[in-house]
Short mmCIF file of C-alpha atoms and ligand atoms in Angstrom, two decimals:
data_model
loop_
_atom_site.label_atom_id
_atom_site.label_comp_id
_atom_site.label_asym_id
_atom_site.label_seq_id
_atom_site.Cartn_x
_atom_site.Cartn_y
_atom_site.Cartn_z
CA MET L 3 -2.15 13.25 -10.85
CA LEU L 4 -2.58 13.56 -15.07
CA VAL L 5 -0.08 10.58 -15.33
CA GLU L 6 -1.67 7.52 -16.65
CA GLU L 7 -0.40 3.51 -15.66
CA PRO L 8 0.49 3.05 -19.04
CA ILE L 9 -2.50 0.24 -20.86
CA TYR L 10 0.22 -2.88 -23.02
CA PRO L 11 -2.88 -3.16 -25.75
CA GLY L 12 -2.47 -7.60 -27.08
CA LYS L 13 -2.78 -8.90 -30.64
CA GLY L 14 -6.65 -9.10 -30.54
CA VAL L 15 -7.03 -4.50 -30.60
CA SER L 16 -7.01 -4.32 -33.62
CA GLU L 17 -7.71 -0.61 -33.89
CA ILE L 18 -7.72 2.95 -29.98
CA LYS L 19 -9.93 4.93 -31.02
CA MET L 20 -11.08 7.77 -28.71
CA LEU L 21 -13.87 9.02 -27.21
CA SER L 22 -14.73 12.75 -29.07
CA ASP L 23 -14.92 10.56 -32.30
CA TYR L 24 -18.67 9.92 -31.34
CA PHE L 25 -19.19 13.57 -30.40
CA GLU L 26 -16.29 15.84 -30.97
CA ASP L 27 -17.09 17.58 -28.17
CA ILE L 28 -15.25 16.40 -25.84
CA LYS L 29 -12.10 15.97 -27.87
CA GLY L 30 -8.91 17.74 -25.63
CA THR L 31 -10.67 17.79 -22.83
CA PRO L 32 -10.15 15.62 -20.11
CA GLY L 33 -12.92 13.12 -21.03
CA ASP L 34 -11.92 11.92 -23.68
CA THR L 35 -10.69 8.36 -23.28
CA GLU L 36 -9.67 5.36 -25.55
CA VAL L 37 -11.80 3.50 -26.85
CA TYR L 38 -9.80 -0.19 -27.70
CA VAL L 39 -11.85 -2.29 -30.86
CA LEU L 40 -11.23 -6.25 -30.79
CA LYS L 41 -12.21 -7.78 -33.92
CA GLY L 42 -12.86 -10.41 -34.81
CA GLU L 43 -12.06 -11.89 -38.59
CA LYS L 44 -15.52 -13.38 -38.74
CA PRO L 45 -18.28 -10.94 -38.20
CA GLY L 46 -20.55 -11.57 -35.44
CA GLY L 47 -22.62 -9.44 -32.26
CA SER L 48 -20.74 -7.26 -29.89
CA ILE L 49 -20.11 -6.78 -26.46
CA LEU L 50 -18.87 -2.94 -24.93
CA VAL L 51 -17.43 -3.55 -21.18
CA LEU L 52 -16.91 -0.42 -19.17
CA GLY L 53 -14.65 0.43 -16.34
CA GLY L 54 -13.74 2.96 -14.19
CA THR L 55 -16.80 4.62 -14.05
CA HIS L 56 -15.87 5.25 -10.82
CA PRO L 57 -12.70 5.10 -10.15
CA ASN L 58 -12.93 3.83 -6.70
CA GLU L 59 -14.07 0.72 -7.46
CA PRO L 60 -11.43 -0.49 -9.44
CA SER L 61 -12.25 -3.92 -10.22
CA GLY L 62 -14.39 -2.70 -13.16
CA PHE L 63 -10.94 -1.40 -14.32
CA VAL L 64 -8.48 -3.65 -13.72
CA SER L 65 -11.45 -5.92 -15.37
CA ALA L 66 -11.35 -4.02 -18.03
CA ILE L 67 -7.05 -4.59 -18.66
CA LEU L 68 -6.77 -7.60 -18.71
CA LEU L 69 -9.69 -8.02 -21.13
CA ILE L 70 -7.63 -4.87 -23.45
CA GLU L 71 -4.17 -6.76 -23.02
CA ASN L 72 -6.04 -10.86 -23.37
CA ALA L 73 -8.84 -11.13 -25.59
CA VAL L 74 -8.31 -12.65 -29.27
CA PRO L 75 -11.82 -12.05 -30.74
CA GLU L 76 -12.50 -14.42 -33.73
CA GLN L 77 -15.78 -14.02 -34.57
CA GLY L 78 -17.61 -10.88 -32.79
CA THR L 79 -16.24 -7.26 -32.02
CA MET L 80 -14.92 -5.94 -27.68
CA PHE L 81 -15.70 -2.47 -27.79
CA VAL L 82 -13.30 -1.70 -24.63
CA VAL L 83 -13.51 1.06 -22.04
CA PRO L 84 -10.81 1.11 -19.49
CA ARG L 85 -12.02 5.72 -17.50
CA THR L 86 -15.58 5.30 -18.29
CA ASN L 87 -14.62 8.73 -16.18
CA ASN L 88 -11.33 9.58 -16.93
CA SER L 89 -12.16 12.92 -14.77
CA GLY L 90 -12.98 10.40 -11.61
CA PHE L 91 -9.00 9.24 -11.70
CA THR L 92 -7.46 13.34 -11.66
CA HIS L 93 -8.04 13.62 -8.06
CA ASP L 94 -9.33 11.20 -5.07
CA ASP L 95 -12.17 11.87 -2.39
CA PRO L 96 -11.74 14.01 0.85
CA GLN L 97 -11.47 12.09 3.87
CA GLU L 98 -11.52 8.57 2.74
CA GLY L 99 -8.18 8.76 2.63
CA SER L 100 -7.49 5.94 -0.20
CA PRO L 101 -3.86 6.21 -1.84
CA MET L 102 -4.16 7.59 -5.02
CA ARG L 103 -1.97 4.31 -5.82
CA PHE L 104 -1.76 0.26 -5.66
CA THR L 105 0.68 -1.95 -7.75
CA ILE L 106 -0.06 -5.96 -8.97
CA ASP L 107 4.06 -8.00 -8.25
CA THR L 108 3.68 -9.58 -11.75
CA PRO L 109 6.59 -12.25 -13.17
CA SER L 110 8.12 -9.81 -14.85
CA GLY L 111 7.97 -6.99 -12.59
CA GLU L 112 5.98 -4.73 -10.99
CA ARG L 113 2.62 -2.26 -12.03
CA TRP L 114 0.54 0.48 -10.62
CA PHE L 115 -2.57 2.19 -11.66
CA ARG L 116 -4.59 4.92 -9.75
CA PHE L 117 -7.40 4.69 -7.56
CA GLY L 118 -10.11 7.44 -8.27
CA SER L 119 -12.56 8.85 -7.06
CA ARG L 120 -16.03 8.73 -7.41
CA ALA L 121 -17.10 11.54 -9.27
CA THR L 122 -15.72 13.58 -11.98
CA ASN L 123 -13.05 16.24 -11.06
CA PRO L 124 -14.41 18.92 -9.06
CA ILE L 125 -11.29 20.83 -10.92
CA HIS L 126 -13.32 19.40 -14.31
CA GLN L 127 -16.95 21.13 -12.92
CA TRP L 128 -17.92 23.02 -11.08
CA PRO L 129 -19.88 24.80 -8.62
CA ASP L 130 -22.57 21.69 -7.33
CA PRO L 131 -25.74 22.49 -7.54
CA ASP L 132 -27.67 22.36 -3.59
CA ILE L 133 -30.35 19.84 -5.96
CA TYR L 134 -29.26 17.25 -9.02
CA VAL L 135 -31.95 17.45 -11.18
CA HIS L 136 -31.51 14.39 -13.94
CA LYS L 137 -32.59 16.43 -17.25
CA SER L 138 -35.07 13.84 -18.89
CA SER L 139 -36.73 12.21 -15.94
CA GLY L 140 -36.47 14.69 -14.02
CA GLN L 141 -35.61 12.42 -10.69
CA LYS L 142 -34.21 15.02 -8.06
CA LEU L 143 -30.67 14.00 -5.91
CA SER L 144 -28.50 15.90 -4.32
CA GLY L 145 -25.73 18.16 -5.31
CA SER L 146 -22.74 16.92 -5.70
CA GLU L 147 -24.42 13.47 -8.14
CA THR L 148 -24.24 16.14 -10.72
CA ARG L 149 -20.54 14.78 -11.32
CA ASN L 150 -21.30 10.96 -10.42
CA ILE L 151 -20.65 10.38 -14.92
CA ASN L 152 -23.96 6.80 -13.21
CA ARG L 153 -26.37 9.38 -13.03
CA THR L 154 -26.30 10.88 -16.52
CA TYR L 155 -27.67 8.90 -18.39
CA PRO L 156 -28.02 8.70 -21.24
CA GLY L 157 -26.31 12.76 -20.82
CA ARG L 158 -26.80 15.89 -23.12
CA ALA L 159 -24.79 17.50 -25.94
CA ASP L 160 -25.19 20.67 -24.41
CA GLY L 161 -25.35 19.32 -20.59
CA SER L 162 -22.15 19.68 -17.29
CA PHE L 163 -18.71 18.17 -18.38
CA THR L 164 -20.07 14.85 -16.70
CA GLU L 165 -23.52 14.71 -19.12
CA LYS L 166 -21.09 15.27 -22.35
CA VAL L 167 -18.90 12.64 -21.22
CA SER L 168 -21.91 10.06 -21.07
CA TYR L 169 -24.29 11.06 -23.97
CA ALA L 170 -20.41 10.35 -26.21
CA ILE L 171 -21.07 6.70 -24.73
CA THR L 172 -23.97 6.52 -25.79
CA GLU L 173 -23.94 7.70 -28.70
CA MET L 174 -20.68 5.18 -29.19
CA ILE L 175 -24.01 2.27 -28.36
CA LYS L 176 -25.93 4.03 -30.59
CA GLN L 177 -23.02 4.09 -33.91
CA GLU L 178 -21.33 1.14 -33.20
CA ASN L 179 -24.63 -0.19 -33.04
CA ILE L 180 -23.51 -2.87 -29.88
CA ASP L 181 -25.62 -5.46 -28.96
CA ILE L 182 -24.17 -5.92 -24.94
CA THR L 183 -23.17 -3.00 -23.20
CA VAL L 184 -21.84 -4.44 -19.13
CA ASP L 185 -20.75 -1.63 -16.15
CA LEU L 186 -18.41 -3.25 -14.01
CA HIS L 187 -18.87 -2.03 -10.22
CA GLU L 188 -18.21 -2.62 -6.79
CA ALA L 189 -19.68 -1.89 -3.48
CA SER L 190 -19.01 -2.03 -0.14
CA PRO L 191 -19.12 -5.27 1.97
CA GLU L 192 -21.82 -3.94 4.28
CA TYR L 193 -24.02 -2.41 0.79
CA PRO L 194 -27.25 -4.96 -0.34
CA THR L 195 -26.42 -4.90 -4.00
CA ILE L 196 -23.15 -6.76 -4.30
CA ASN L 197 -21.58 -10.06 -5.92
CA ALA L 198 -24.99 -9.22 -7.81
CA ILE L 199 -25.50 -8.38 -11.88
CA VAL L 200 -27.66 -5.94 -12.88
CA ALA L 201 -30.00 -5.38 -16.12
CA HIS L 202 -32.18 -3.63 -17.35
CA GLU L 203 -35.16 -5.56 -18.44
CA LYS L 204 -34.55 -6.64 -22.33
CA ALA L 205 -31.60 -7.80 -20.97
CA MET L 206 -33.71 -10.21 -18.52
CA PRO L 207 -33.92 -13.95 -21.23
CA LEU L 208 -29.79 -13.02 -20.96
CA ALA L 209 -28.56 -12.09 -17.41
CA SER L 210 -31.06 -14.73 -15.76
CA GLN L 211 -29.08 -17.96 -18.67
CA ALA L 212 -25.46 -16.22 -17.78
CA LEU L 213 -26.14 -16.10 -13.54
CA ILE L 214 -26.93 -19.56 -13.79
CA ASN L 215 -23.78 -21.01 -15.74
CA MET L 216 -22.07 -17.98 -13.63
CA GLN L 217 -23.34 -20.69 -11.01
CA ILE L 218 -22.55 -23.74 -12.16
CA GLU L 219 -18.83 -23.27 -12.14
CA GLY L 220 -19.59 -22.08 -9.00
CA ILE L 221 -20.02 -18.24 -8.18
CA ASN L 222 -22.82 -17.42 -6.21
CA ILE L 223 -24.26 -14.71 -7.57
CA SER L 224 -27.79 -12.63 -6.93
CA LEU L 225 -29.82 -11.08 -9.76
CA GLU L 226 -31.74 -7.45 -9.43
CA PRO L 227 -33.91 -6.21 -12.35
CA SER L 228 -33.58 -2.52 -12.62
CA PRO L 229 -34.62 -0.16 -11.22
CA THR L 230 -37.46 1.82 -13.22
CA ASN L 231 -37.68 4.72 -10.88
CA LEU L 232 -33.58 5.19 -10.26
CA ARG L 233 -32.72 7.37 -13.76
CA GLY L 234 -29.62 8.27 -14.22
CA LEU L 235 -27.58 4.64 -14.38
CA THR L 236 -26.79 2.84 -17.28
CA HIS L 237 -28.50 -0.94 -17.20
CA ARG L 238 -31.95 2.08 -16.62
CA GLU L 239 -31.34 4.44 -19.61
CA LEU L 240 -28.90 2.65 -22.42
CA GLY L 241 -31.63 0.03 -22.39
CA ASP L 242 -34.53 2.62 -22.68
CA HIS L 243 -31.88 4.53 -25.15
CA THR L 244 -30.97 2.71 -27.26
CA ASP L 245 -31.35 -0.55 -28.04
CA THR L 246 -28.52 -1.90 -26.27
CA LEU L 247 -28.93 -5.32 -23.73
CA ALA L 248 -27.70 -3.53 -20.62
CA LEU L 249 -26.35 -5.17 -17.45
CA LEU L 250 -24.05 -3.87 -15.05
CA MET L 251 -22.16 -5.95 -11.93
CA GLU L 252 -21.11 -6.03 -8.48
CA THR L 253 -18.03 -7.81 -6.66
CA ALA L 254 -17.12 -6.68 -2.60
CA ASN L 255 -14.54 -4.32 -2.79
CA PRO L 256 -13.33 -4.22 1.26
CA SER L 257 -11.03 -0.60 -0.08
CA GLN L 258 -14.50 1.25 -0.43
CA GLY L 259 -17.09 0.31 3.10
CA ARG L 260 -17.62 2.24 6.10
CA LEU L 261 -16.12 -0.42 8.63
CA ARG L 262 -12.22 -0.80 7.18
CA GLY L 263 -8.94 -0.72 8.61
CA LYS L 264 -6.39 0.55 7.32
CA THR L 265 -6.74 1.91 4.20
CA ASP L 266 -3.66 1.19 1.53
CA SER L 267 -2.55 -0.49 -1.80
CA ASP L 268 -2.59 -3.93 0.00
CA LEU L 269 -6.04 -3.36 1.51
CA VAL L 270 -7.20 -2.69 -2.47
CA VAL L 271 -5.21 -5.66 -3.94
CA ASN L 272 -5.27 -7.97 -0.66
CA GLY L 273 -8.76 -7.34 0.22
CA LYS L 274 -8.05 -8.59 3.78
CA ASP L 275 -9.15 -7.19 6.58
CA LYS L 276 -9.70 -7.67 10.51
CA PHE L 277 -12.81 -5.38 10.80
CA TYR L 278 -14.88 -6.45 8.39
CA VAL L 279 -14.04 -10.42 10.43
CA ARG L 280 -15.70 -8.99 12.88
CA ALA L 281 -18.24 -7.10 11.39
CA ALA L 282 -18.91 -10.38 8.99
CA GLU L 283 -19.96 -12.25 12.53
CA HIS L 284 -22.05 -10.00 13.83
CA GLY L 285 -24.55 -9.84 11.15
CA ARG L 286 -23.34 -6.44 9.61
CA LEU L 287 -22.40 -7.95 6.19
CA TYR L 288 -23.80 -9.30 2.76
CA VAL L 289 -21.40 -11.23 1.63
CA PRO L 290 -18.74 -13.79 3.48
CA PHE L 291 -16.02 -12.29 4.92
CA ASP L 292 -12.66 -14.52 6.23
CA GLU L 293 -9.28 -14.60 6.81
CA LYS L 294 -8.85 -14.93 3.57
CA GLY L 295 -10.80 -10.88 2.56
CA HIS L 296 -11.93 -11.14 -1.61
CA PRO L 297 -8.89 -9.82 -3.43
CA LEU L 298 -8.50 -8.22 -6.21
CA SER L 299 -7.60 -11.31 -8.56
CA GLU L 300 -11.42 -13.12 -7.43
CA ARG L 301 -13.19 -10.07 -7.42
CA VAL L 302 -12.14 -9.66 -11.22
CA ALA L 303 -12.31 -13.46 -12.04
CA ARG L 304 -15.95 -12.92 -11.77
CA HIS L 305 -16.59 -9.99 -13.87
CA ILE L 306 -14.05 -11.44 -16.30
CA THR L 307 -15.98 -14.66 -15.64
CA GLY L 308 -19.62 -11.81 -16.94
CA VAL L 309 -18.50 -11.08 -19.65
CA LYS L 310 -17.82 -14.21 -20.62
CA GLU L 311 -21.25 -15.38 -20.56
CA PHE L 312 -23.14 -12.42 -21.26
CA TYR L 313 -21.27 -13.04 -24.81
CA THR L 314 -21.78 -17.23 -25.27
CA VAL L 315 -25.24 -16.93 -23.70
CA PHE L 316 -25.92 -13.19 -26.68
CA GLY L 317 -24.78 -16.35 -28.92
CA GLU L 318 -26.25 -19.30 -27.69
CA GLN L 319 -29.64 -16.98 -28.32
CA ASN L 320 -28.85 -15.03 -31.21
CA PRO L 321 -27.24 -17.57 -34.22
CA ASP L 322 -26.13 -15.16 -36.70
CA LYS L 323 -24.39 -12.15 -33.51
CA ASN L 324 -22.13 -14.67 -31.94
CA ILE L 325 -20.13 -13.75 -30.48
CA ASP L 326 -16.18 -16.14 -29.78
CA ILE L 327 -12.91 -14.75 -27.99
CA LYS L 328 -10.91 -16.93 -27.43
CA GLY L 329 -7.48 -15.06 -24.48
CA ILE L 330 -9.84 -14.92 -21.53
CA PRO L 331 -8.72 -17.02 -18.37
CA ASN L 332 -11.39 -19.32 -17.00
CA TYR L 333 -12.12 -17.76 -13.02
CA GLU L 334 -10.38 -21.08 -11.46
CA ASP L 335 -7.47 -20.21 -12.86
CA MET L 336 -7.27 -16.72 -12.14
CA ILE L 337 -8.26 -17.04 -9.06
CA ASN L 338 -5.21 -20.67 -8.75
CA HIS L 339 -2.49 -18.12 -10.83
CA GLY L 340 -3.83 -15.00 -9.37
CA LEU L 341 -4.03 -11.22 -11.43
CA GLY L 342 0.42 -11.23 -12.30
CA GLU L 343 0.02 -13.96 -14.68
CA TYR L 344 -2.60 -11.94 -16.87
CA LEU L 345 -0.62 -7.97 -16.71
CA GLN L 346 1.83 -9.24 -17.84
CA PRO L 347 4.76 -5.44 -18.28
CA ARG L 348 5.10 -6.20 -22.32
ZN1 ZN E 23 -20.10 1.70 -8.26
#
């Protein structure tokens, strides 16, 4: 349960820091996790990619790993946190029947990855209150949301285990003056916010141009403003409490929804499910769903393309903070070759 899958840093990785470098209190706890720094020779802007906010949404986690292993910045800096809620990877949700691991075939062998839970492991934070009160806004949510890191931002230095981890992320953004933050998620095909970008109001000019560029590339995606009355989320609180441009992306995860069939590694990776095909025929879903399903390669390709568009458009809008990164496959290549090509163990 505590064994981590190997990550093979590519030649673009200049340093591996720990989240506790920005907030010492979490050092040595299961909330501490690696921060991969990919720094180009030429100074420029900076972007942070958060994978694994919700460890039951594998496309964000796998996208983060793909960037660590392939991206080579020439100008500017990319920070990547693959396991934002590291504790959430150490368990899975009761009664969901999800696999504890999934595997991806690569030309040089099979790789395994953990499939975790939406929330912090209760052995690291317990008991849940009856009602979770988000400290800085007073928003009330059900008690279990106290372990959902994406309801705890900007976090608290003297707060719960989960609030301390989100506090460390906020501190990292402040201390490193990170220009753009992209939090990568998935949702079930029957959930309305899907195949979407959610943007803080300060990030809207950036997100709207990136959206147009993605649509030109043939990616069907929508843009939603971050609601001002939904508190504790990255796209709201990081935008309000730091200078970063805060964005979140969602893809369609067939291994997460209520209408799915047997949930195994095959469903996670290949994303084919006959029950979702039927649900789509009855107009019950918010994404198209046919026999081809929504494979992880497509979901990762969407996230990676979004990240690429965000920093490219940011450079166009802020020429003194240009970011130029080589080695990231484009959307077509990922769809045609699959994930294994870019996740070869080295
Ligand atoms: Zn999520």
